[in-house]
Amino acid sequence: QQPVQSPQAVILREGEDAVINCSSSKALYSVHWYRQKHGEAPVFLMILLKGGEQKGHDKISASFNEKKQQSSLYLTASQLSYSGTYFCGTELISNFGNEKLTFGTGTRLTIIP
Amino acid sequence: GAGVSQTPSNKVTEKGKYVELRCDPISGHTALYWYRQSLGQGPEFLIYFQGTGAADDSGLPNDRFFAVRPEGSVSTLKIQRTERGDSAVYLCASSLTGTGMGGGYNEQFFGPGTRLTVL
């Protein structure tokens, strides 16, 4: 049930763009994105809802393809502060009502000057 | 304002011992979650509280794990007869009313975690 993220790791130069994908084998109601820096707690980025509504970040965008059961996170003009491990958390339709998020395998993003 | 706090930050114990991990959520948050995170992995769901009640404990690995939230604020995760495989960072998160459709899609605020090492 754990969503699969790709790529597992990516290294970018400051100012370059990145796309992180999250794919589920099960139907999703929502996708939640978090970033975790080494040794720190995960921090919320945004939520994407079935039906297209988004809640979250000003400088990071994302999409949610319900039919393909996947979400993509777009980081444009990356900054050094974007470095960290990105996790998607999925709310499965089969788990509807129980508030449980299943987090993905993670994508480690490293931004170099 | 204070965020989610967890104590202790580090806990080293011997195999077979009992441990308690504490979580203080953000004041007013009714939803509270416990996760376990192993190195290089995403947070693994353990249990979810709505108020004082455990609404979903499907992630608890076995009956050695138990959690309470008696007054609807502070929560304690209890692990009996610890095993080396229990070693991980235990994360607590709180949310205003919940993070899914039923709860209104509020973000989860994570605490700094408790690193548990079982020797």
mmCIF file with all atom_site columns, C-alpha atoms in Angstrom:
data_model
loop_
_atom_site.group_PDB
_atom_site.id
_atom_site.type_symbol
_atom_site.label_atom_id
_atom_site.label_alt_id
_atom_site.label_comp_id
_atom_site.label_asym_id
_atom_site.label_entity_id
_atom_site.label_seq_id
_atom_site.pdbx_PDB_ins_code
_atom_site.Cartn_x
_atom_site.Cartn_y
_atom_site.Cartn_z
_atom_site.occupancy
_atom_site.B_iso_or_equiv
_atom_site.pdbx_formal_charge
_atom_site.auth_seq_id
_atom_site.auth_comp_id
_atom_site.auth_asym_id
_atom_site.auth_atom_id
_atom_site.pdbx_PDB_model_num
ATOM 1   C CA . GLN A 1 1   ? 0.000   0.000  0.000   1.00 0.00 ? 1   GLN A CA 1
ATOM 2   C CA . GLN A 1 2   ? 2.985   2.329  0.382   1.00 0.00 ? 2   GLN A CA 1
ATOM 3   C CA . PRO A 1 3   ? 3.122   4.819  -2.482  1.00 0.00 ? 3   PRO A CA 1
ATOM 4   C CA . VAL A 1 4   ? 6.256   4.735  -4.601  1.00 0.00 ? 4   VAL A CA 1
ATOM 5   C CA . GLN A 1 5   ? 8.175   7.935  -5.190  1.00 0.00 ? 5   GLN A CA 1
ATOM 6   C CA . SER A 1 6   ? 10.540  8.698  -8.023  1.00 0.00 ? 6   SER A CA 1
ATOM 7   C CA . PRO A 1 7   ? 13.278  9.563  -8.361  1.00 0.00 ? 7   PRO A CA 1
ATOM 8   C CA . GLN A 1 8   ? 14.774  8.210  -5.138  1.00 0.00 ? 8   GLN A CA 1
ATOM 9   C CA . ALA A 1 9   ? 17.358  10.978 -5.143  1.00 0.00 ? 9   ALA A CA 1
ATOM 10  C CA . VAL A 1 10  ? 18.252  13.962 -7.279  1.00 0.00 ? 10  VAL A CA 1
ATOM 11  C CA . ILE A 1 11  ? 21.012  16.557 -7.239  1.00 0.00 ? 11  ILE A CA 1
ATOM 12  C CA . LEU A 1 12  ? 20.387  19.969 -8.740  1.00 0.00 ? 12  LEU A CA 1
ATOM 13  C CA . ARG A 1 13  ? 22.241  23.222 -9.111  1.00 0.00 ? 13  ARG A CA 1
ATOM 14  C CA . GLU A 1 14  ? 20.588  26.244 -7.561  1.00 0.00 ? 14  GLU A CA 1
ATOM 15  C CA . GLY A 1 15  ? 18.029  27.683 -9.946  1.00 0.00 ? 15  GLY A CA 1
ATOM 16  C CA . GLU A 1 16  ? 17.229  24.406 -11.717 1.00 0.00 ? 16  GLU A CA 1
ATOM 17  C CA . ASP A 1 17  ? 13.820  22.752 -11.694 1.00 0.00 ? 17  ASP A CA 1
ATOM 18  C CA . ALA A 1 18  ? 12.785  19.399 -10.273 1.00 0.00 ? 18  ALA A CA 1
ATOM 19  C CA . VAL A 1 19  ? 9.777   17.110 -10.487 1.00 0.00 ? 19  VAL A CA 1
ATOM 20  C CA . ILE A 1 20  ? 9.031   14.508 -7.825  1.00 0.00 ? 20  ILE A CA 1
ATOM 21  C CA . ASN A 1 21  ? 6.434   11.831 -8.503  1.00 0.00 ? 21  ASN A CA 1
ATOM 22  C CA . CYS A 1 22  ? 4.258   9.810  -6.146  1.00 0.00 ? 22  CYS A CA 1
ATOM 23  C CA . SER A 1 23  ? 2.348   6.777  -7.427  1.00 0.00 ? 23  SER A CA 1
ATOM 24  C CA . SER A 1 24  ? -0.179  4.650  -5.597  1.00 0.00 ? 24  SER A CA 1
ATOM 25  C CA . SER A 1 25  ? -1.555  1.225  -6.429  1.00 0.00 ? 25  SER A CA 1
ATOM 26  C CA . LYS A 1 26  ? -4.847  2.189  -4.761  1.00 0.00 ? 26  LYS A CA 1
ATOM 27  C CA . ALA A 1 27  ? -7.416  4.898  -5.436  1.00 0.00 ? 27  ALA A CA 1
ATOM 28  C CA . LEU A 1 28  ? -6.676  8.140  -3.618  1.00 0.00 ? 28  LEU A CA 1
ATOM 29  C CA . TYR A 1 29  ? -8.818  10.788 -2.033  1.00 0.00 ? 29  TYR A CA 1
ATOM 30  C CA . SER A 1 30  ? -6.026  13.233 -1.313  1.00 0.00 ? 30  SER A CA 1
ATOM 31  C CA . VAL A 1 31  ? -2.251  13.586 -1.490  1.00 0.00 ? 31  VAL A CA 1
ATOM 32  C CA . HIS A 1 32  ? -0.214  15.455 1.120   1.00 0.00 ? 32  HIS A CA 1
ATOM 33  C CA . TRP A 1 33  ? 3.360   16.620 0.582   1.00 0.00 ? 33  TRP A CA 1
ATOM 34  C CA . TYR A 1 34  ? 5.942   17.120 3.348   1.00 0.00 ? 34  TYR A CA 1
ATOM 35  C CA . ARG A 1 35  ? 9.630   18.037 3.372   1.00 0.00 ? 35  ARG A CA 1
ATOM 36  C CA . GLN A 1 36  ? 12.024  16.727 5.996   1.00 0.00 ? 36  GLN A CA 1
ATOM 37  C CA . LYS A 1 37  ? 15.512  18.102 6.544   1.00 0.00 ? 37  LYS A CA 1
ATOM 38  C CA . HIS A 1 38  ? 18.118  15.833 8.052   1.00 0.00 ? 38  HIS A CA 1
ATOM 39  C CA . GLY A 1 39  ? 17.536  15.317 11.757  1.00 0.00 ? 39  GLY A CA 1
ATOM 40  C CA . GLU A 1 40  ? 14.377  17.432 11.773  1.00 0.00 ? 40  GLU A CA 1
ATOM 41  C CA . ALA A 1 41  ? 10.639  16.819 11.761  1.00 0.00 ? 41  ALA A CA 1
ATOM 42  C CA . PRO A 1 42  ? 8.660   16.719 8.517   1.00 0.00 ? 42  PRO A CA 1
ATOM 43  C CA . VAL A 1 43  ? 7.142   20.077 7.539   1.00 0.00 ? 43  VAL A CA 1
ATOM 44  C CA . PHE A 1 44  ? 3.889   20.473 5.622   1.00 0.00 ? 44  PHE A CA 1
ATOM 45  C CA . LEU A 1 45  ? 4.016   21.763 2.050   1.00 0.00 ? 45  LEU A CA 1
ATOM 46  C CA . MET A 1 46  ? 0.607   21.219 0.518   1.00 0.00 ? 46  MET A CA 1
ATOM 47  C CA . ILE A 1 47  ? -2.503  19.089 0.141   1.00 0.00 ? 47  ILE A CA 1
ATOM 48  C CA . LEU A 1 48  ? -4.122  18.125 -3.151  1.00 0.00 ? 48  LEU A CA 1
ATOM 49  C CA . LEU A 1 49  ? -7.699  16.990 -3.090  1.00 0.00 ? 49  LEU A CA 1
ATOM 50  C CA . LYS A 1 50  ? -9.768  14.743 -5.318  1.00 0.00 ? 50  LYS A CA 1
ATOM 51  C CA . GLY A 1 51  ? -11.532 17.176 -7.591  1.00 0.00 ? 51  GLY A CA 1
ATOM 52  C CA . GLY A 1 52  ? -8.570  19.455 -8.128  1.00 0.00 ? 52  GLY A CA 1
ATOM 53  C CA . GLU A 1 53  ? -8.519  21.771 -5.140  1.00 0.00 ? 53  GLU A CA 1
ATOM 54  C CA . GLN A 1 54  ? -5.123  22.598 -3.679  1.00 0.00 ? 54  GLN A CA 1
ATOM 55  C CA . LYS A 1 55  ? -4.117  23.928 -0.302  1.00 0.00 ? 55  LYS A CA 1
ATOM 56  C CA . GLY A 1 56  ? -0.564  24.951 0.388   1.00 0.00 ? 56  GLY A CA 1
ATOM 57  C CA . HIS A 1 57  ? 2.615   26.523 -0.668  1.00 0.00 ? 57  HIS A CA 1
ATOM 58  C CA . ASP A 1 58  ? 3.214   29.725 -2.636  1.00 0.00 ? 58  ASP A CA 1
ATOM 59  C CA . LYS A 1 59  ? 6.443   28.761 -4.359  1.00 0.00 ? 59  LYS A CA 1
ATOM 60  C CA . ILE A 1 60  ? 5.895   25.063 -4.937  1.00 0.00 ? 60  ILE A CA 1
ATOM 61  C CA . SER A 1 61  ? 3.189   23.636 -7.131  1.00 0.00 ? 61  SER A CA 1
ATOM 62  C CA . ALA A 1 62  ? 1.765   20.173 -7.586  1.00 0.00 ? 62  ALA A CA 1
ATOM 63  C CA . SER A 1 63  ? -0.703  18.169 -9.581  1.00 0.00 ? 63  SER A CA 1
ATOM 64  C CA . PHE A 1 64  ? -2.948  15.240 -8.750  1.00 0.00 ? 64  PHE A CA 1
ATOM 65  C CA . ASN A 1 65  ? -4.046  12.828 -11.461 1.00 0.00 ? 65  ASN A CA 1
ATOM 66  C CA . GLU A 1 66  ? -6.859  10.841 -9.893  1.00 0.00 ? 66  GLU A CA 1
ATOM 67  C CA . LYS A 1 67  ? -7.208  8.416  -12.790 1.00 0.00 ? 67  LYS A CA 1
ATOM 68  C CA . LYS A 1 68  ? -3.534  7.533  -12.736 1.00 0.00 ? 68  LYS A CA 1
ATOM 69  C CA . GLN A 1 69  ? -3.482  7.555  -8.925  1.00 0.00 ? 69  GLN A CA 1
ATOM 70  C CA . GLN A 1 70  ? -0.439  9.737  -8.863  1.00 0.00 ? 70  GLN A CA 1
ATOM 71  C CA . SER A 1 71  ? 0.768   13.172 -7.867  1.00 0.00 ? 71  SER A CA 1
ATOM 72  C CA . SER A 1 72  ? 3.719   15.260 -8.959  1.00 0.00 ? 72  SER A CA 1
ATOM 73  C CA . LEU A 1 73  ? 5.476   18.021 -7.015  1.00 0.00 ? 73  LEU A CA 1
ATOM 74  C CA . TYR A 1 74  ? 7.102   20.785 -9.046  1.00 0.00 ? 74  TYR A CA 1
ATOM 75  C CA . LEU A 1 75  ? 9.988   22.770 -7.599  1.00 0.00 ? 75  LEU A CA 1
ATOM 76  C CA . THR A 1 76  ? 10.946  25.624 -9.893  1.00 0.00 ? 76  THR A CA 1
ATOM 77  C CA . ALA A 1 77  ? 14.035  27.819 -9.677  1.00 0.00 ? 77  ALA A CA 1
ATOM 78  C CA . SER A 1 78  ? 15.252  25.716 -6.762  1.00 0.00 ? 78  SER A CA 1
ATOM 79  C CA . GLN A 1 79  ? 16.861  27.383 -3.777  1.00 0.00 ? 79  GLN A CA 1
ATOM 80  C CA . LEU A 1 80  ? 19.412  25.955 -1.352  1.00 0.00 ? 80  LEU A CA 1
ATOM 81  C CA . SER A 1 81  ? 16.645  25.851 1.259   1.00 0.00 ? 81  SER A CA 1
ATOM 82  C CA . TYR A 1 82  ? 14.739  23.298 -0.839  1.00 0.00 ? 82  TYR A CA 1
ATOM 83  C CA . SER A 1 83  ? 17.241  20.585 0.056   1.00 0.00 ? 83  SER A CA 1
ATOM 84  C CA . GLY A 1 84  ? 15.764  17.743 2.060   1.00 0.00 ? 84  GLY A CA 1
ATOM 85  C CA . THR A 1 85  ? 13.754  14.579 1.687   1.00 0.00 ? 85  THR A CA 1
ATOM 86  C CA . TYR A 1 86  ? 10.278  14.937 0.235   1.00 0.00 ? 86  TYR A CA 1
ATOM 87  C CA . PHE A 1 87  ? 7.492   12.577 1.241   1.00 0.00 ? 87  PHE A CA 1
ATOM 88  C CA . CYS A 1 88  ? 4.027   12.200 -0.157  1.00 0.00 ? 88  CYS A CA 1
ATOM 89  C CA . GLY A 1 89  ? 1.306   11.040 2.204   1.00 0.00 ? 89  GLY A CA 1
ATOM 90  C CA . THR A 1 90  ? -1.754  9.460  0.672   1.00 0.00 ? 90  THR A CA 1
ATOM 91  C CA . GLU A 1 91  ? -5.320  9.204  1.906   1.00 0.00 ? 91  GLU A CA 1
ATOM 92  C CA . LEU A 1 92  ? -6.791  6.074  0.392   1.00 0.00 ? 92  LEU A CA 1
ATOM 93  C CA . ILE A 1 93  ? -10.427 5.987  -0.647  1.00 0.00 ? 93  ILE A CA 1
ATOM 94  C CA . SER A 1 94  ? -10.597 2.550  0.978   1.00 0.00 ? 94  SER A CA 1
ATOM 95  C CA . ASN A 1 95  ? -9.524  4.177  4.253   1.00 0.00 ? 95  ASN A CA 1
ATOM 96  C CA . PHE A 1 96  ? -11.964 7.031  3.935   1.00 0.00 ? 96  PHE A CA 1
ATOM 97  C CA . GLY A 1 97  ? -13.014 8.456  7.249   1.00 0.00 ? 97  GLY A CA 1
ATOM 98  C CA . ASN A 1 98  ? -10.161 7.150  9.348   1.00 0.00 ? 98  ASN A CA 1
ATOM 99  C CA . GLU A 1 99  ? -7.731  10.037 8.797   1.00 0.00 ? 99  GLU A CA 1
ATOM 100 C CA . LYS A 1 100 ? -4.786  7.771  8.093   1.00 0.00 ? 100 LYS A CA 1
ATOM 101 C CA . LEU A 1 101 ? -1.934  8.901  5.839   1.00 0.00 ? 101 LEU A CA 1
ATOM 102 C CA . THR A 1 102 ? 0.334   6.354  4.209   1.00 0.00 ? 102 THR A CA 1
ATOM 103 C CA . PHE A 1 103 ? 3.676   7.969  3.447   1.00 0.00 ? 103 PHE A CA 1
ATOM 104 C CA . GLY A 1 104 ? 5.802   7.196  0.419   1.00 0.00 ? 104 GLY A CA 1
ATOM 105 C CA . THR A 1 105 ? 9.336   5.991  0.093   1.00 0.00 ? 105 THR A CA 1
ATOM 106 C CA . GLY A 1 106 ? 10.807  9.493  -0.054  1.00 0.00 ? 106 GLY A CA 1
ATOM 107 C CA . THR A 1 107 ? 12.867  11.513 -2.536  1.00 0.00 ? 107 THR A CA 1
ATOM 108 C CA . ARG A 1 108 ? 16.129  13.031 -1.374  1.00 0.00 ? 108 ARG A CA 1
ATOM 109 C CA . LEU A 1 109 ? 16.770  16.396 -3.043  1.00 0.00 ? 109 LEU A CA 1
ATOM 110 C CA . THR A 1 110 ? 20.175  18.051 -2.826  1.00 0.00 ? 110 THR A CA 1
ATOM 111 C CA . ILE A 1 111 ? 20.668  21.588 -4.121  1.00 0.00 ? 111 ILE A CA 1
ATOM 112 C CA . ILE A 1 112 ? 24.226  22.706 -4.727  1.00 0.00 ? 112 ILE A CA 1
ATOM 113 C CA . PRO A 1 113 ? 25.359  26.309 -5.275  1.00 0.00 ? 113 PRO A CA 1
ATOM 114 C CA . GLY B 2 1   ? 3.271   29.799 20.024  1.00 0.00 ? 1   GLY B CA 1
ATOM 115 C CA . ALA B 2 2   ? 4.578   26.415 21.073  1.00 0.00 ? 2   ALA B CA 1
ATOM 116 C CA . GLY B 2 3   ? 4.723   23.621 18.576  1.00 0.00 ? 3   GLY B CA 1
ATOM 117 C CA . VAL B 2 4   ? 4.458   19.889 19.193  1.00 0.00 ? 4   VAL B CA 1
ATOM 118 C CA . SER B 2 5   ? 6.943   18.742 21.795  1.00 0.00 ? 5   SER B CA 1
ATOM 119 C CA . GLN B 2 6   ? 8.157   15.236 22.550  1.00 0.00 ? 6   GLN B CA 1
ATOM 120 C CA . THR B 2 7   ? 10.089  13.864 25.463  1.00 0.00 ? 7   THR B CA 1
ATOM 121 C CA . PRO B 2 8   ? 12.602  12.439 25.846  1.00 0.00 ? 8   PRO B CA 1
ATOM 122 C CA . SER B 2 9   ? 14.507  13.408 22.718  1.00 0.00 ? 9   SER B CA 1
ATOM 123 C CA . ASN B 2 10  ? 16.639  10.291 23.063  1.00 0.00 ? 10  ASN B CA 1
ATOM 124 C CA . LYS B 2 11  ? 15.989  7.065  24.902  1.00 0.00 ? 11  LYS B CA 1
ATOM 125 C CA . VAL B 2 12  ? 18.419  4.179  25.195  1.00 0.00 ? 12  VAL B CA 1
ATOM 126 C CA . THR B 2 13  ? 17.094  1.040  26.814  1.00 0.00 ? 13  THR B CA 1
ATOM 127 C CA . GLU B 2 14  ? 17.893  -2.615 27.093  1.00 0.00 ? 14  GLU B CA 1
ATOM 128 C CA . LYS B 2 15  ? 16.020  -5.401 25.359  1.00 0.00 ? 15  LYS B CA 1
ATOM 129 C CA . GLY B 2 16  ? 13.039  -6.470 27.421  1.00 0.00 ? 16  GLY B CA 1
ATOM 130 C CA . LYS B 2 17  ? 12.548  -3.162 29.223  1.00 0.00 ? 17  LYS B CA 1
ATOM 131 C CA . TYR B 2 18  ? 9.432   -0.972 29.237  1.00 0.00 ? 18  TYR B CA 1
ATOM 132 C CA . VAL B 2 19  ? 9.489   2.560  27.808  1.00 0.00 ? 19  VAL B CA 1
ATOM 133 C CA . GLU B 2 20  ? 7.105   5.499  27.661  1.00 0.00 ? 20  GLU B CA 1
ATOM 134 C CA . LEU B 2 21  ? 7.306   8.246  25.069  1.00 0.00 ? 21  LEU B CA 1
ATOM 135 C CA . ARG B 2 22  ? 5.405   11.473 25.615  1.00 0.00 ? 22  ARG B CA 1
ATOM 136 C CA . CYS B 2 23  ? 3.838   13.880 23.151  1.00 0.00 ? 23  CYS B CA 1
ATOM 137 C CA . ASP B 2 24  ? 2.485   17.368 23.879  1.00 0.00 ? 24  ASP B CA 1
ATOM 138 C CA . PRO B 2 25  ? 0.411   18.506 20.893  1.00 0.00 ? 25  PRO B CA 1
ATOM 139 C CA . ILE B 2 26  ? -0.412  22.054 19.906  1.00 0.00 ? 26  ILE B CA 1
ATOM 140 C CA . SER B 2 27  ? -3.055  23.439 22.225  1.00 0.00 ? 27  SER B CA 1
ATOM 141 C CA . GLY B 2 28  ? -6.537  23.043 20.791  1.00 0.00 ? 28  GLY B CA 1
ATOM 142 C CA . HIS B 2 29  ? -5.640  20.334 18.293  1.00 0.00 ? 29  HIS B CA 1
ATOM 143 C CA . THR B 2 30  ? -8.068  17.462 18.623  1.00 0.00 ? 30  THR B CA 1
ATOM 144 C CA . ALA B 2 31  ? -6.282  15.075 16.262  1.00 0.00 ? 31  ALA B CA 1
ATOM 145 C CA . LEU B 2 32  ? -3.041  13.392 17.294  1.00 0.00 ? 32  LEU B CA 1
ATOM 146 C CA . TYR B 2 33  ? -0.958  10.861 15.397  1.00 0.00 ? 33  TYR B CA 1
ATOM 147 C CA . TRP B 2 34  ? 1.953   8.607  16.242  1.00 0.00 ? 34  TRP B CA 1
ATOM 148 C CA . TYR B 2 35  ? 4.415   7.449  13.586  1.00 0.00 ? 35  TYR B CA 1
ATOM 149 C CA . ARG B 2 36  ? 7.581   5.391  13.543  1.00 0.00 ? 36  ARG B CA 1
ATOM 150 C CA . GLN B 2 37  ? 10.389  6.310  11.165  1.00 0.00 ? 37  GLN B CA 1
ATOM 151 C CA . SER B 2 38  ? 13.348  4.104  10.405  1.00 0.00 ? 38  SER B CA 1
ATOM 152 C CA . LEU B 2 39  ? 16.474  5.426  8.705   1.00 0.00 ? 39  LEU B CA 1
ATOM 153 C CA . GLY B 2 40  ? 15.845  6.264  5.066   1.00 0.00 ? 40  GLY B CA 1
ATOM 154 C CA . GLN B 2 41  ? 12.122  5.516  5.279   1.00 0.00 ? 41  GLN B CA 1
ATOM 155 C CA . GLY B 2 42  ? 8.972   7.582  5.403   1.00 0.00 ? 42  GLY B CA 1
ATOM 156 C CA . PRO B 2 43  ? 6.919   7.903  8.576   1.00 0.00 ? 43  PRO B CA 1
ATOM 157 C CA . GLU B 2 44  ? 4.974   4.702  9.260   1.00 0.00 ? 44  GLU B CA 1
ATOM 158 C CA . PHE B 2 45  ? 1.516   5.240  10.779  1.00 0.00 ? 45  PHE B CA 1
ATOM 159 C CA . LEU B 2 46  ? 0.949   3.702  14.199  1.00 0.00 ? 46  LEU B CA 1
ATOM 160 C CA . ILE B 2 47  ? -2.178  5.198  15.758  1.00 0.00 ? 47  ILE B CA 1
ATOM 161 C CA . TYR B 2 48  ? -4.552  8.149  15.463  1.00 0.00 ? 48  TYR B CA 1
ATOM 162 C CA . PHE B 2 49  ? -6.526  9.826  18.261  1.00 0.00 ? 49  PHE B CA 1
ATOM 163 C CA . GLN B 2 50  ? -9.515  12.092 17.875  1.00 0.00 ? 50  GLN B CA 1
ATOM 164 C CA . GLY B 2 51  ? -9.944  13.646 21.278  1.00 0.00 ? 51  GLY B CA 1
ATOM 165 C CA . THR B 2 52  ? -9.460  11.017 23.952  1.00 0.00 ? 52  THR B CA 1
ATOM 166 C CA . GLY B 2 53  ? -10.323 8.030  21.814  1.00 0.00 ? 53  GLY B CA 1
ATOM 167 C CA . ALA B 2 54  ? -8.083  5.968  19.575  1.00 0.00 ? 54  ALA B CA 1
ATOM 168 C CA . ALA B 2 55  ? -9.945  6.241  16.274  1.00 0.00 ? 55  ALA B CA 1
ATOM 169 C CA . ASP B 2 56  ? -7.530  4.025  14.364  1.00 0.00 ? 56  ASP B CA 1
ATOM 170 C CA . ASP B 2 57  ? -4.842  1.814  15.906  1.00 0.00 ? 57  ASP B CA 1
ATOM 171 C CA . SER B 2 58  ? -4.358  -0.367 12.856  1.00 0.00 ? 58  SER B CA 1
ATOM 172 C CA . GLY B 2 59  ? -0.690  0.564  12.577  1.00 0.00 ? 59  GLY B CA 1
ATOM 173 C CA . LEU B 2 60  ? 0.411   -0.723 15.976  1.00 0.00 ? 60  LEU B CA 1
ATOM 174 C CA . PRO B 2 61  ? 2.728   -3.638 15.165  1.00 0.00 ? 61  PRO B CA 1
ATOM 175 C CA . ASN B 2 62  ? 1.644   -5.921 18.004  1.00 0.00 ? 62  ASN B CA 1
ATOM 176 C CA . ASP B 2 63  ? 0.190   -5.928 21.493  1.00 0.00 ? 63  ASP B CA 1
ATOM 177 C CA . ARG B 2 64  ? 3.460   -4.733 23.030  1.00 0.00 ? 64  ARG B CA 1
ATOM 178 C CA . PHE B 2 65  ? 2.571   -1.267 21.768  1.00 0.00 ? 65  PHE B CA 1
ATOM 179 C CA . PHE B 2 66  ? -0.138  0.801  23.417  1.00 0.00 ? 66  PHE B CA 1
ATOM 180 C CA . ALA B 2 67  ? -0.991  4.506  23.461  1.00 0.00 ? 67  ALA B CA 1
ATOM 181 C CA . VAL B 2 68  ? -3.257  6.682  25.551  1.00 0.00 ? 68  VAL B CA 1
ATOM 182 C CA . ARG B 2 69  ? -4.556  10.225 25.516  1.00 0.00 ? 69  ARG B CA 1
ATOM 183 C CA . PRO B 2 70  ? -6.663  10.391 28.674  1.00 0.00 ? 70  PRO B CA 1
ATOM 184 C CA . GLU B 2 71  ? -7.571  14.071 28.684  1.00 0.00 ? 71  GLU B CA 1
ATOM 185 C CA . GLY B 2 72  ? -7.520  14.733 24.970  1.00 0.00 ? 72  GLY B CA 1
ATOM 186 C CA . SER B 2 73  ? -4.215  16.598 24.949  1.00 0.00 ? 73  SER B CA 1
ATOM 187 C CA . VAL B 2 74  ? -0.966  14.880 26.035  1.00 0.00 ? 74  VAL B CA 1
ATOM 188 C CA . SER B 2 75  ? -0.438  11.391 24.680  1.00 0.00 ? 75  SER B CA 1
ATOM 189 C CA . THR B 2 76  ? 1.873   8.613  25.806  1.00 0.00 ? 76  THR B CA 1
ATOM 190 C CA . LEU B 2 77  ? 3.120   5.770  23.631  1.00 0.00 ? 77  LEU B CA 1
ATOM 191 C CA . LYS B 2 78  ? 3.996   2.748  25.719  1.00 0.00 ? 78  LYS B CA 1
ATOM 192 C CA . ILE B 2 79  ? 6.172   -0.120 24.561  1.00 0.00 ? 79  ILE B CA 1
ATOM 193 C CA . GLN B 2 80  ? 6.491   -3.257 26.648  1.00 0.00 ? 80  GLN B CA 1
ATOM 194 C CA . ARG B 2 81  ? 9.264   -5.863 26.449  1.00 0.00 ? 81  ARG B CA 1
ATOM 195 C CA . THR B 2 82  ? 11.231  -3.786 23.946  1.00 0.00 ? 82  THR B CA 1
ATOM 196 C CA . GLU B 2 83  ? 13.047  -5.554 21.129  1.00 0.00 ? 83  GLU B CA 1
ATOM 197 C CA . ARG B 2 84  ? 16.013  -4.413 19.044  1.00 0.00 ? 84  ARG B CA 1
ATOM 198 C CA . GLY B 2 85  ? 13.692  -4.074 16.055  1.00 0.00 ? 85  GLY B CA 1
ATOM 199 C CA . ASP B 2 86  ? 11.769  -1.359 17.909  1.00 0.00 ? 86  ASP B CA 1
ATOM 200 C CA . SER B 2 87  ? 14.723  0.994  17.490  1.00 0.00 ? 87  SER B CA 1
ATOM 201 C CA . ALA B 2 88  ? 13.592  3.978  15.416  1.00 0.00 ? 88  ALA B CA 1
ATOM 202 C CA . VAL B 2 89  ? 12.564  7.616  15.661  1.00 0.00 ? 89  VAL B CA 1
ATOM 203 C CA . TYR B 2 90  ? 9.034   7.893  17.030  1.00 0.00 ? 90  TYR B CA 1
ATOM 204 C CA . LEU B 2 91  ? 7.246   10.954 15.686  1.00 0.00 ? 91  LEU B CA 1
ATOM 205 C CA . CYS B 2 92  ? 4.119   12.566 17.022  1.00 0.00 ? 92  CYS B CA 1
ATOM 206 C CA . ALA B 2 93  ? 1.982   14.967 15.002  1.00 0.00 ? 93  ALA B CA 1
ATOM 207 C CA . SER B 2 94  ? -1.130  16.970 15.757  1.00 0.00 ? 94  SER B CA 1
ATOM 208 C CA . SER B 2 95  ? -3.746  18.535 13.532  1.00 0.00 ? 95  SER B CA 1
ATOM 209 C CA . LEU B 2 96  ? -6.518  21.007 14.266  1.00 0.00 ? 96  LEU B CA 1
ATOM 210 C CA . THR B 2 97  ? -9.406  18.624 13.579  1.00 0.00 ? 97  THR B CA 1
ATOM 211 C CA . GLY B 2 98  ? -7.918  16.029 11.263  1.00 0.00 ? 98  GLY B CA 1
ATOM 212 C CA . THR B 2 99  ? -5.958  15.622 8.088   1.00 0.00 ? 99  THR B CA 1
ATOM 213 C CA . GLY B 2 100 ? -8.329  13.746 5.808   1.00 0.00 ? 100 GLY B CA 1
ATOM 214 C CA . MET B 2 101 ? -11.724 14.462 4.357   1.00 0.00 ? 101 MET B CA 1
ATOM 215 C CA . GLY B 2 102 ? -13.479 13.737 7.624   1.00 0.00 ? 102 GLY B CA 1
ATOM 216 C CA . GLY B 2 103 ? -11.222 16.090 9.524   1.00 0.00 ? 103 GLY B CA 1
ATOM 217 C CA . GLY B 2 104 ? -11.209 19.000 7.140   1.00 0.00 ? 104 GLY B CA 1
ATOM 218 C CA . TYR B 2 105 ? -7.830  18.598 5.483   1.00 0.00 ? 105 TYR B CA 1
ATOM 219 C CA . ASN B 2 106 ? -5.723  20.377 8.046   1.00 0.00 ? 106 ASN B CA 1
ATOM 220 C CA . GLU B 2 107 ? -1.962  20.021 7.957   1.00 0.00 ? 107 GLU B CA 1
ATOM 221 C CA . GLN B 2 108 ? -0.137  17.870 10.445  1.00 0.00 ? 108 GLN B CA 1
ATOM 222 C CA . PHE B 2 109 ? 2.420   19.554 12.669  1.00 0.00 ? 109 PHE B CA 1
ATOM 223 C CA . PHE B 2 110 ? 5.184   17.157 13.623  1.00 0.00 ? 110 PHE B CA 1
ATOM 224 C CA . GLY B 2 111 ? 7.214   17.109 16.786  1.00 0.00 ? 111 GLY B CA 1
ATOM 225 C CA . PRO B 2 112 ? 11.006  16.663 16.781  1.00 0.00 ? 112 PRO B CA 1
ATOM 226 C CA . GLY B 2 113 ? 10.687  12.965 17.590  1.00 0.00 ? 113 GLY B CA 1
ATOM 227 C CA . THR B 2 114 ? 12.101  10.589 20.164  1.00 0.00 ? 114 THR B CA 1
ATOM 228 C CA . ARG B 2 115 ? 15.035  8.479  19.027  1.00 0.00 ? 115 ARG B CA 1
ATOM 229 C CA . LEU B 2 116 ? 14.628  5.079  20.684  1.00 0.00 ? 116 LEU B CA 1
ATOM 230 C CA . THR B 2 117 ? 17.592  2.728  20.760  1.00 0.00 ? 117 THR B CA 1
ATOM 231 C CA . VAL B 2 118 ? 17.125  -0.770 22.120  1.00 0.00 ? 118 VAL B CA 1
ATOM 232 C CA . LEU B 2 119 ? 20.411  -2.485 22.950  1.00 0.00 ? 119 LEU B CA 1
#
